[in-house]
Coordinates of C-alpha atoms in Angstrom, one line a residue:
M1 CA 15.9 -0.6 -8.5
D2 CA 17.5 2.9 -8.2
I3 CA 17.8 5.0 -5.0
S4 CA 14.8 7.1 -5.9
A5 CA 12.6 4.1 -6.3
I6 CA 13.8 2.6 -3.0
L7 CA 13.1 5.9 -1.2
D8 CA 9.6 6.0 -2.7
Q9 CA 9.0 2.5 -1.3
V10 CA 10.2 3.5 2.1
F11 CA 8.0 6.6 2.2
V12 CA 5.0 4.6 1.0
F13 CA 5.5 2.0 3.6
T14 CA 5.9 4.5 6.4
F15 CA 2.8 6.6 5.6
T16 CA 0.7 3.5 5.0
F17 CA 1.8 1.8 8.3
V18 CA 1.0 5.0 10.3
A19 CA -2.3 5.6 8.6
N20 CA -3.5 2.0 9.1
L21 CA -2.3 1.9 12.7
F22 CA -4.4 4.9 13.7
A23 CA -7.3 3.7 11.6
S24 CA -7.5 0.3 13.3
V25 CA -7.6 2.0 16.7
S26 CA -10.1 4.8 15.8
G27 CA -12.3 2.8 13.4
G28 CA -11.5 4.7 10.2
G29 CA -9.5 7.6 8.7
A30 CA -6.8 5.8 6.8
G31 CA -7.9 7.3 3.5
F32 CA -7.4 10.8 4.9
V33 CA -3.7 10.2 5.0
Q34 CA -3.0 7.4 2.6
F35 CA -5.1 8.5 -0.4
P36 CA -3.8 12.2 -0.6
F37 CA -0.2 10.9 0.0
L38 CA -0.5 8.7 -3.1
I39 CA -1.6 11.7 -5.1
L40 CA 1.3 13.8 -3.7
M41 CA 3.6 10.9 -4.8
G42 CA 2.5 11.5 -8.4
L43 CA -0.4 9.1 -9.0
P44 CA -3.5 10.3 -11.0
F45 CA -6.7 10.6 -8.9
A46 CA -8.3 7.4 -10.3
T47 CA -5.1 5.3 -10.0
A48 CA -4.5 6.5 -6.5
L49 CA -8.1 5.6 -5.5
G50 CA -7.8 2.1 -6.9
T51 CA -4.4 1.5 -5.4
H52 CA -5.6 2.9 -2.0
K53 CA -8.6 0.5 -2.0
V54 CA -6.5 -2.5 -2.8
A55 CA -4.1 -1.8 0.1
V56 CA -6.8 -0.9 2.6
V57 CA -8.3 -4.3 2.2
F58 CA -5.3 -5.6 4.2
L59 CA -6.2 -3.1 7.0
G60 CA -9.2 -5.2 7.7
I61 CA -7.3 -8.5 7.2
G62 CA -4.7 -7.4 9.7
A63 CA -7.3 -6.4 12.3
L64 CA -9.2 -9.7 11.7
A65 CA -5.9 -11.7 12.1
R66 CA -5.3 -10.0 15.5
K67 CA -8.9 -10.6 16.6
T68 CA -8.6 -14.3 15.7
S69 CA -5.3 -14.8 17.4
A70 CA -6.5 -13.1 20.6
H71 CA -9.7 -15.2 20.7
S72 CA -11.5 -12.0 21.4
A73 CA -14.9 -12.0 23.0
Y74 CA -16.1 -9.3 20.5
S75 CA -18.5 -11.5 18.5
I76 CA -20.0 -10.6 15.1
D77 CA -23.6 -9.3 15.3
K78 CA -25.3 -11.4 12.7
A79 CA -28.1 -8.9 11.9
V80 CA -25.5 -6.2 11.3
A81 CA -23.3 -8.5 9.2
I82 CA -26.2 -9.3 6.9
V83 CA -27.0 -5.6 6.5
M84 CA -23.4 -4.7 5.8
L85 CA -23.2 -7.5 3.1
V86 CA -26.6 -7.4 1.5
L87 CA -27.2 -3.7 1.5
G88 CA -23.6 -2.3 1.8
C89 CA -21.8 -4.1 -1.0
P90 CA -24.3 -3.2 -3.8
A91 CA -24.2 0.4 -2.5
V92 CA -20.4 0.4 -2.8
V93 CA -20.6 -0.7 -6.5
S94 CA -23.3 1.9 -7.2
G95 CA -21.3 4.6 -5.6
T96 CA -18.3 3.7 -7.8
L97 CA -20.1 3.4 -11.1
I98 CA -23.1 5.8 -10.8
V99 CA -22.6 9.6 -10.9
I100 CA -24.4 10.8 -7.8
N101 CA -26.5 13.9 -8.4
V102 CA -24.6 15.8 -5.8
P103 CA -21.4 17.7 -6.7
T104 CA -18.3 16.0 -5.2
Q105 CA -17.3 19.3 -3.6
A106 CA -20.7 19.8 -1.9
A107 CA -20.7 16.2 -0.7
E108 CA -17.2 16.5 0.8
L109 CA -18.1 19.7 2.5
T110 CA -21.3 18.2 4.0
V111 CA -19.6 15.0 5.1
G112 CA -16.7 17.0 6.6
I113 CA -19.0 19.3 8.7
V114 CA -21.0 16.3 9.9
T115 CA -17.8 14.4 10.8
I116 CA -16.6 17.4 12.9
V117 CA -19.9 17.7 14.7
M118 CA -20.0 14.0 15.4
G119 CA -16.4 14.0 16.5
I120 CA -17.1 16.8 19.0
Y121 CA -20.3 15.0 20.2
T122 CA -18.4 11.7 20.9
L123 CA -15.6 13.7 22.6
V124 CA -17.9 15.4 25.1
K125 CA -20.2 12.5 25.6
K126 CA -18.2 10.5 28.1
G127 CA -20.3 7.4 28.1
F128 CA -20.2 7.1 24.3
G129 CA -19.5 3.5 23.2
S130 CA -18.9 2.2 26.7
Q131 CA -22.0 -0.1 26.6
G132 CA -23.9 -1.8 23.8
L133 CA -27.7 -1.9 23.5
E134 CA -29.3 -5.1 24.6
H135 CA -32.3 -4.6 22.3
R136 CA -32.6 -2.4 19.2
S137 CA -36.0 -1.2 18.0
K138 CA -37.3 -1.8 14.5
L139 CA -37.1 2.0 13.8
R140 CA -33.5 2.0 14.9
F141 CA -32.7 -1.0 12.7
F142 CA -34.5 0.6 9.7
V143 CA -32.6 3.9 10.1
G144 CA -29.4 1.9 10.4
C145 CA -30.1 0.1 7.1
L146 CA -30.7 3.4 5.3
L147 CA -27.4 4.8 6.7
V148 CA -25.5 1.7 5.7
I149 CA -26.7 2.2 2.1
I150 CA -25.7 5.9 2.1
I151 CA -22.3 5.2 3.7
G152 CA -21.7 2.3 1.2
M153 CA -22.3 4.7 -1.7
F154 CA -19.9 7.2 -0.2
S155 CA -17.4 4.5 0.2
G156 CA -17.5 3.8 -3.5
S157 CA -17.5 7.4 -4.7
L158 CA -15.3 9.2 -2.1
S159 CA -11.8 8.3 -1.0
S160 CA -12.3 8.8 2.8
G161 CA -14.9 8.9 5.6
A162 CA -16.7 5.7 5.2
G163 CA -15.0 3.9 8.1
L164 CA -15.6 6.7 10.6
F165 CA -19.3 7.0 9.6
A166 CA -19.7 3.3 9.7
T167 CA -18.3 3.2 13.2
L168 CA -20.6 6.0 14.3
T169 CA -23.6 4.3 12.8
L170 CA -22.8 0.9 14.3
S171 CA -22.3 2.4 17.7
L172 CA -24.9 5.2 17.8
V173 CA -27.7 3.6 15.8
F174 CA -27.2 -0.2 15.9
G175 CA -26.0 0.1 19.5
L176 CA -22.7 -1.8 19.4
E177 CA -20.1 -1.1 22.1
L178 CA -17.4 1.2 20.5
K179 CA -14.6 -1.4 20.3
R180 CA -17.0 -4.0 18.9
A181 CA -18.2 -1.4 16.3
I182 CA -14.6 -0.7 15.3
L183 CA -13.9 -4.4 14.7
H184 CA -17.1 -4.6 12.6
T185 CA -15.9 -1.7 10.6
M186 CA -12.5 -3.3 10.0
I187 CA -14.1 -6.5 8.8
F188 CA -16.9 -5.2 6.7
V189 CA -15.9 -1.8 5.5
A190 CA -12.1 -2.0 5.4
T191 CA -11.9 -5.6 4.1
I192 CA -15.1 -6.5 2.2
W193 CA -16.4 -3.1 1.0
N194 CA -12.9 -2.0 -0.1
A195 CA -12.3 -5.3 -1.8
V196 CA -15.6 -4.8 -3.7
G197 CA -14.6 -1.2 -4.5
A198 CA -11.1 -2.2 -5.6
V199 CA -12.5 -4.7 -8.0
T200 CA -14.9 -2.2 -9.4
V201 CA -12.4 0.6 -9.7
G202 CA -9.8 -1.8 -11.1
A203 CA -12.3 -2.7 -13.8
V204 CA -12.6 0.9 -15.1
T205 CA -9.1 2.3 -14.3
S206 CA -5.5 1.3 -13.6
I207 CA -3.8 0.3 -10.3
Y208 CA -0.2 1.1 -9.6
W209 CA 0.9 -2.4 -8.8
S210 CA 4.5 -1.5 -8.1
W211 CA 3.6 0.0 -4.7
V212 CA 0.9 -2.6 -3.8
P213 CA 3.2 -5.2 -2.2
V214 CA 4.8 -2.8 0.2
M215 CA 1.4 -1.2 1.0
I216 CA -0.1 -4.6 1.7
I217 CA 2.7 -5.4 4.2
A218 CA 2.4 -1.9 5.8
S219 CA -1.4 -2.1 6.0
F220 CA -1.5 -5.6 7.5
S221 CA 1.3 -4.9 10.1
G222 CA -0.1 -1.4 11.0
A223 CA -3.6 -2.9 11.5
Y224 CA -2.2 -5.8 13.6
V225 CA -0.3 -3.4 15.9
G226 CA -3.2 -1.0 16.0
T227 CA -5.7 -3.7 16.9
T228 CA -3.4 -4.9 19.6
L229 CA -3.6 -1.4 21.1
L230 CA -7.3 -1.4 20.7
F231 CA -7.7 -4.5 22.8
K232 CA -5.4 -3.1 25.5
L233 CA -6.7 0.5 25.7
P234 CA -9.7 1.3 27.9
V235 CA -12.8 2.3 25.9
N236 CA -12.6 5.9 27.2
K237 CA -9.2 6.4 25.6
V238 CA -10.4 4.7 22.4
R239 CA -13.3 7.2 22.4
I240 CA -10.9 10.1 22.7
I241 CA -8.7 8.8 19.8
F242 CA -11.8 8.2 17.7
S243 CA -13.1 11.7 18.4
L244 CA -9.9 13.4 17.6
V245 CA -9.4 11.5 14.4
A246 CA -12.9 12.3 13.4
I247 CA -12.5 16.0 14.0
L248 CA -9.2 16.2 12.2
S249 CA -10.5 14.1 9.3
G250 CA -13.6 16.4 9.1
C251 CA -11.3 19.5 9.0
L252 CA -9.2 18.0 6.3
L253 CA -12.3 17.1 4.2
V254 CA -13.7 20.6 4.6
Y255 CA -10.4 22.1 3.6
T256 CA -10.2 19.8 0.5
A257 CA -13.7 20.8 -0.5
I258 CA -13.0 24.5 -0.1
Q259 CA -9.7 24.3 -2.1
G260 CA -11.5 22.3 -4.8

């Protein structure tokens, strides 16, 4: 391996570690750093998307490993788990394979604006995510199911944003406490949904396997460290980090859409 290849591996590890560390604390946003970086490193769009999805699976695995070792009290909501699996996974496959009747540029612009608005909302709403709902209404559950389907399709068709929107939906609609919502996102979106997306993308395009091992190590270790911080930080600070990541991610998505 020559010096250039070694440097590439170092850059890939560093960016992947940082992206997944922040994503595991904020509940999403790894794709806003990791995916564009892979394109800047020279990978074609489809190859970068598939490679990104393979690596991000280990973001969820790293978070889950930290949750298990800590014997955390943040239990899995069974109803939410069923929705994320039964409705979310098929939506991811559909979003990857079916051409949605909305131009990608328009979709990115819309998602970016909504992400900024929601980021500002969660920033100014001091009690956001501090307590979970004891009982959720049937209407709230139905709306949550619809949003999971939409987010799943975006997860399959767009490179970024699904984790942040999933965390927002789990907290605002399903009523999970913010830290618990983030852990659900790490398990179901980062791990399971991205695994489904990676298999689907891998079936129709190539994956740059040379970088996958170092990205797996970086994703897992970044998520493990980030989840450790998540457990230790008070929910108010987690809310601020989540809000700032959402606003920055939304701005980047809007910028990408306008440039496109």
